[in-house]
CSV table of C-alpha atoms in Angstrom, one decimal:
chain,number,residue,atom,x,y,z
A,17,MET,CA,-46.0,-20.7,-71.3
A,18,ALA,CA,-46.1,-23.6,-68.8
A,19,GLN,CA,-42.3,-23.5,-68.8
A,20,ALA,CA,-42.4,-19.8,-67.9
A,21,LYS,CA,-44.8,-20.3,-65.0
A,22,ILE,CA,-42.7,-23.1,-63.5
A,23,SER,CA,-39.6,-20.9,-63.7
A,24,ALA,CA,-41.4,-18.0,-62.1
A,25,LYS,CA,-42.6,-20.2,-59.2
A,26,ALA,CA,-39.1,-21.7,-58.7
A,27,SER,CA,-37.6,-18.2,-58.6
A,28,GLU,CA,-40.2,-17.0,-56.1
A,29,GLY,CA,-39.6,-20.1,-53.9
A,30,ALA,CA,-35.9,-19.5,-53.9
A,31,GLN,CA,-36.4,-15.9,-52.9
A,32,GLN,CA,-38.6,-16.8,-50.1
A,33,GLN,CA,-36.2,-19.4,-48.9
A,34,SER,CA,-33.3,-17.0,-49.2
A,35,GLY,CA,-35.3,-14.3,-47.3
A,36,GLY,CA,-36.1,-16.9,-44.5
A,37,GLN,CA,-32.4,-17.7,-44.1
A,38,LEU,CA,-31.5,-14.0,-43.9
A,39,HIS,CA,-34.3,-13.5,-41.5
A,40,GLY,CA,-33.1,-16.3,-39.3
A,41,ARG,CA,-29.5,-15.0,-39.4
A,42,PHE,CA,-30.7,-11.6,-38.3
A,43,TYR,CA,-32.4,-13.0,-35.2
A,44,ARG,CA,-29.5,-15.2,-34.3
A,45,SER,CA,-27.1,-12.2,-34.7
A,46,THR,CA,-29.3,-10.0,-32.4
A,47,SER,CA,-29.5,-12.8,-29.8
A,48,MET,CA,-25.7,-13.2,-29.8
A,49,ALA,CA,-25.3,-9.4,-29.4
A,50,ASP,CA,-27.7,-9.4,-26.4
A,51,ARG,CA,-25.8,-12.2,-24.8
A,52,SER,CA,-22.4,-10.5,-25.4
A,53,SER,CA,-23.8,-7.3,-23.9
A,54,ARG,CA,-25.1,-9.0,-20.8
A,55,LEU,CA,-21.8,-10.9,-20.3
A,56,LEU,CA,-19.8,-7.7,-20.7
A,57,GLU,CA,-22.1,-5.9,-18.2
A,58,ASN,CA,-21.6,-8.7,-15.7
A,59,LEU,CA,-17.8,-8.6,-16.1
A,60,ASP,CA,-17.9,-4.8,-15.6
A,61,GLN,CA,-19.7,-5.2,-12.4
A,62,LEU,CA,-17.3,-8.0,-11.3
A,63,GLU,CA,-14.4,-5.7,-12.1
A,64,LEU,CA,-15.7,-3.1,-9.7
A,65,ARG,CA,-16.1,-5.8,-7.0
A,66,VAL,CA,-12.6,-7.1,-7.6
A,67,GLU,CA,-11.1,-3.6,-7.2
A,68,ALA,CA,-13.1,-3.0,-4.1
A,69,PHE,CA,-11.9,-6.4,-2.7
A,70,ARG,CA,-8.3,-5.5,-3.4
A,71,ASP,CA,-8.8,-2.1,-1.8
A,72,ALA,CA,-10.2,-3.7,1.3
A,73,ALA,CA,-7.3,-6.2,1.5
A,74,SER,CA,-4.8,-3.3,1.1
A,75,ALA,CA,-6.6,-1.5,3.9
A,76,MET,CA,-6.2,-4.6,6.1
A,77,GLU,CA,-2.5,-4.7,5.2
A,78,GLN,CA,-2.1,-1.1,6.3
A,79,GLU,CA,-4.1,-1.7,9.5
A,80,LYS,CA,-1.8,-4.6,10.4
A,81,GLU,CA,1.2,-2.4,9.9
A,82,ILE,CA,-0.3,0.3,12.0
A,83,LEU,CA,-1.2,-2.1,14.8
A,84,LEU,CA,2.3,-3.6,14.9
A,85,GLU,CA,3.8,-0.1,15.0
A,86,MET,CA,1.6,1.1,17.8
A,87,ILE,CA,2.3,-2.0,19.9
A,88,HIS,CA,6.1,-1.6,19.3
A,89,ASN,CA,5.9,2.1,20.2
A,90,ILE,CA,4.1,1.3,23.5
A,91,GLN,CA,6.8,-1.3,24.4
A,92,ASN,CA,9.5,1.3,23.8
A,93,SER,CA,7.8,4.3,25.2
A,94,GLN,CA,9.2,6.4,28.0
A,95,ASP,CA,6.2,5.6,30.2
A,96,MET,CA,7.2,1.9,30.1
A,97,ARG,CA,10.6,3.0,31.6
A,98,HIS,CA,9.0,4.8,34.5
A,99,ILE,CA,6.9,2.0,36.0
A,100,SER,CA,7.8,-0.8,38.3
A,101,GLU,CA,9.6,-3.9,37.0
A,102,GLY,CA,6.5,-6.1,37.7
A,103,GLU,CA,4.1,-3.8,36.0
A,104,ARG,CA,6.5,-3.5,33.0
A,105,GLU,CA,6.8,-7.3,32.7
A,106,GLU,CA,3.0,-7.7,32.8
A,107,LEU,CA,2.4,-5.0,30.2
A,108,ASN,CA,5.1,-6.5,27.9
A,109,LEU,CA,3.4,-9.9,28.2
A,110,THR,CA,0.1,-8.3,27.1
A,111,ALA,CA,1.9,-6.4,24.3
A,112,ASN,CA,3.6,-9.6,23.1
A,113,ARG,CA,0.3,-11.5,23.1
A,114,LEU,CA,-1.3,-8.7,21.0
A,115,MET,CA,1.7,-8.7,18.7
A,116,GLY,CA,1.4,-12.5,18.2
A,117,ARG,CA,-2.3,-12.4,17.5
A,118,THR,CA,-1.8,-9.6,15.0
A,119,LEU,CA,0.9,-11.6,13.2
A,120,THR,CA,-1.4,-14.6,12.8
A,121,VAL,CA,-3.4,-12.5,10.3
A,122,GLU,CA,-1.9,-13.0,6.9
A,123,VAL,CA,-2.9,-10.5,4.2
A,124,SER,CA,-1.1,-10.3,0.9
A,125,VAL,CA,-2.1,-8.2,-2.1
A,126,GLU,CA,0.3,-8.9,-5.0
A,127,THR,CA,1.1,-6.1,-7.4
A,128,ILE,CA,1.2,-6.9,-11.1
A,129,ARG,CA,4.4,-5.4,-12.5
A,130,ASN,CA,6.3,-5.4,-15.8
A,131,ALA,CA,10.0,-5.8,-15.9
A,132,GLN,CA,10.7,-2.1,-15.8
A,133,GLN,CA,8.4,-1.6,-12.8
A,134,GLN,CA,10.1,-4.4,-11.0
A,135,GLU,CA,13.5,-2.9,-11.6
A,136,SER,CA,12.3,0.5,-10.4
A,137,LEU,CA,10.9,-1.0,-7.2
A,138,LEU,CA,14.1,-2.8,-6.4
A,139,HIS,CA,16.1,0.5,-7.0
A,140,ALA,CA,13.8,2.6,-4.8
A,141,THR,CA,13.9,0.0,-2.0
A,142,LYS,CA,17.7,-0.1,-2.2
A,143,MET,CA,17.9,3.7,-1.9
A,144,ILE,CA,15.8,3.7,1.2
A,145,ASP,CA,17.6,0.7,2.8
A,146,GLU,CA,21.0,2.5,2.3
A,147,ILE,CA,19.7,5.4,4.5
A,148,VAL,CA,18.1,3.1,7.1
A,149,ASN,CA,21.4,1.1,7.4
A,150,LYS,CA,23.2,4.4,8.4
A,151,LEU,CA,20.6,5.7,10.9
A,152,LEU,CA,22.7,5.0,13.9
A,153,ASP,CA,25.7,6.8,12.3
A,154,ASP,CA,24.0,10.1,11.9
A,155,LEU,CA,20.4,10.4,12.9
A,156,GLU,CA,19.9,14.0,11.8
A,157,ASP,CA,21.4,13.4,8.4
A,158,ALA,CA,19.3,10.3,7.9
A,159,LYS,CA,16.1,12.2,8.8
A,160,ILE,CA,17.0,15.0,6.2
A,161,ARG,CA,17.6,12.4,3.5
A,162,LEU,CA,14.4,10.5,4.3
A,163,MET,CA,12.4,13.7,4.2
A,164,SER,CA,13.9,14.5,0.7
A,165,LEU,CA,12.8,11.0,-0.4
A,166,TYR,CA,9.3,11.5,1.1
A,167,GLY,CA,9.0,14.9,-0.7
A,168,ALA,CA,9.5,13.1,-4.0
A,169,CYS,CA,6.5,10.9,-3.3
A,170,THR,CA,3.9,13.5,-2.3
A,171,SER,CA,1.9,15.9,-4.3
A,172,ASP,CA,1.9,18.4,-1.5
A,173,VAL,CA,4.4,21.2,-1.4
A,174,PRO,CA,7.5,19.7,0.3
A,175,ALA,CA,8.9,21.4,3.3
A,176,GLY,CA,12.5,20.9,2.1
A,177,PRO,CA,14.5,19.7,-0.9
A,178,ILE,CA,13.3,16.9,-3.2
A,179,ASP,CA,15.5,14.0,-4.2
A,180,GLN,CA,15.1,14.3,-8.0
A,181,LYS,CA,16.8,11.0,-8.7
A,182,PHE,CA,14.5,9.1,-6.3
A,183,GLN,CA,11.5,10.8,-7.8
A,184,SER,CA,12.3,9.6,-11.3
A,185,VAL,CA,12.8,6.1,-9.9
A,186,VAL,CA,9.5,6.1,-8.0
A,187,ILE,CA,7.6,7.4,-11.1
A,188,GLY,CA,8.7,4.2,-12.8
A,189,CYS,CA,7.1,2.0,-10.2
A,190,ALA,CA,3.6,0.6,-10.3
A,191,ILE,CA,0.9,2.8,-8.6
A,192,GLU,CA,0.4,0.4,-5.7
A,193,ASP,CA,4.2,0.2,-5.1
A,194,GLN,CA,4.3,4.0,-5.1
A,195,LYS,CA,1.7,4.1,-2.3
A,196,LYS,CA,3.6,1.5,-0.3
A,197,ILE,CA,6.9,3.3,-0.7
A,198,LYS,CA,5.3,6.5,0.6
A,199,ARG,CA,3.8,4.6,3.6
A,200,ARG,CA,7.1,3.1,4.4
A,201,LEU,CA,8.8,6.5,4.4
A,202,GLU,CA,6.0,7.9,6.6
A,203,THR,CA,6.5,5.1,9.1
A,204,LEU,CA,10.3,5.7,9.2
A,205,LEU,CA,9.9,9.4,9.7
A,206,ARG,CA,7.4,8.8,12.6
A,207,ASN,CA,9.8,6.4,14.2
A,208,LEU,CA,12.6,8.9,13.9
A,209,GLU,CA,10.5,11.6,15.4
A,210,ASN,CA,9.6,9.4,18.3
A,211,SER,CA,13.3,8.5,18.8
A,212,GLU,CA,14.2,12.1,18.8
A,213,LYS,CA,11.6,12.8,21.5
A,214,SER,CA,12.9,9.9,23.6
A,215,ILE,CA,16.4,11.2,23.3
A,216,THR,CA,15.4,14.8,24.1
A,217,LEU,CA,13.4,13.6,27.1
A,218,LEU,CA,16.3,11.4,28.3
A,219,GLU,CA,18.8,14.3,28.0
A,220,HIS,CA,16.4,16.6,29.9
A,221,GLN,CA,16.1,14.0,32.7
A,222,LYS,CA,19.9,13.6,32.9
A,223,SER,CA,20.2,17.4,33.0
A,224,SER,CA,17.7,17.6,35.8
A,225,VAL,CA,19.5,14.9,37.8
A,226,ARG,CA,22.8,16.7,37.4
A,227,GLN,CA,21.3,20.0,38.6
A,228,SER,CA,19.7,18.2,41.5
A,229,CYS,CA,23.0,16.7,42.5
A,230,ASN,CA,24.8,20.0,42.2
A,231,SER,CA,22.2,21.7,44.4
A,232,LYS,CA,22.7,19.1,47.1
A,233,GLN,CA,26.4,19.5,46.9
A,234,ASP,CA,26.1,23.2,47.3
């Protein structure tokens, strides 16, 4: 009988000890889950801030490109050709100073690419460069080809034909690279349009001068 009581107490004590261990493990597990959840929530919030930070840096990159383009356009505008030499020199000094100050701002957002995306970017860049290198040979043809490349990068209904080969190459690029390729094409087309306007204005001026000379001769 005494032996039975001792065995019963020993069994009860073991159960209590076992229950306490399980109880302790339960609380430790819950605490670890809480910590993990808080850490994950913090990382999620940081991810949003990191993406916002990259977007802001990308916006600064674009602003730098726009500023440099605007300064360059002013320096090469028709208005600059129709002012006195002294005024033009003074304005060019100001433009060069602004250009220099803009170039002192270094903003670089690196794009993470896999091997295939890197190859696609190089291919797309080469296709654009080939057209740019032939701009002076045939301005109109270069514009048409650049528009077909641009049409392959936009979701809008293109005004003309689309370069299907270029489109397949661009699709293989990283999303950020796709945006940069589109911006580069937009810049090139704007510059071409400005060049065409300058050429048209110059031809009009030459025609006016010839007509004036003929009138005086008559």
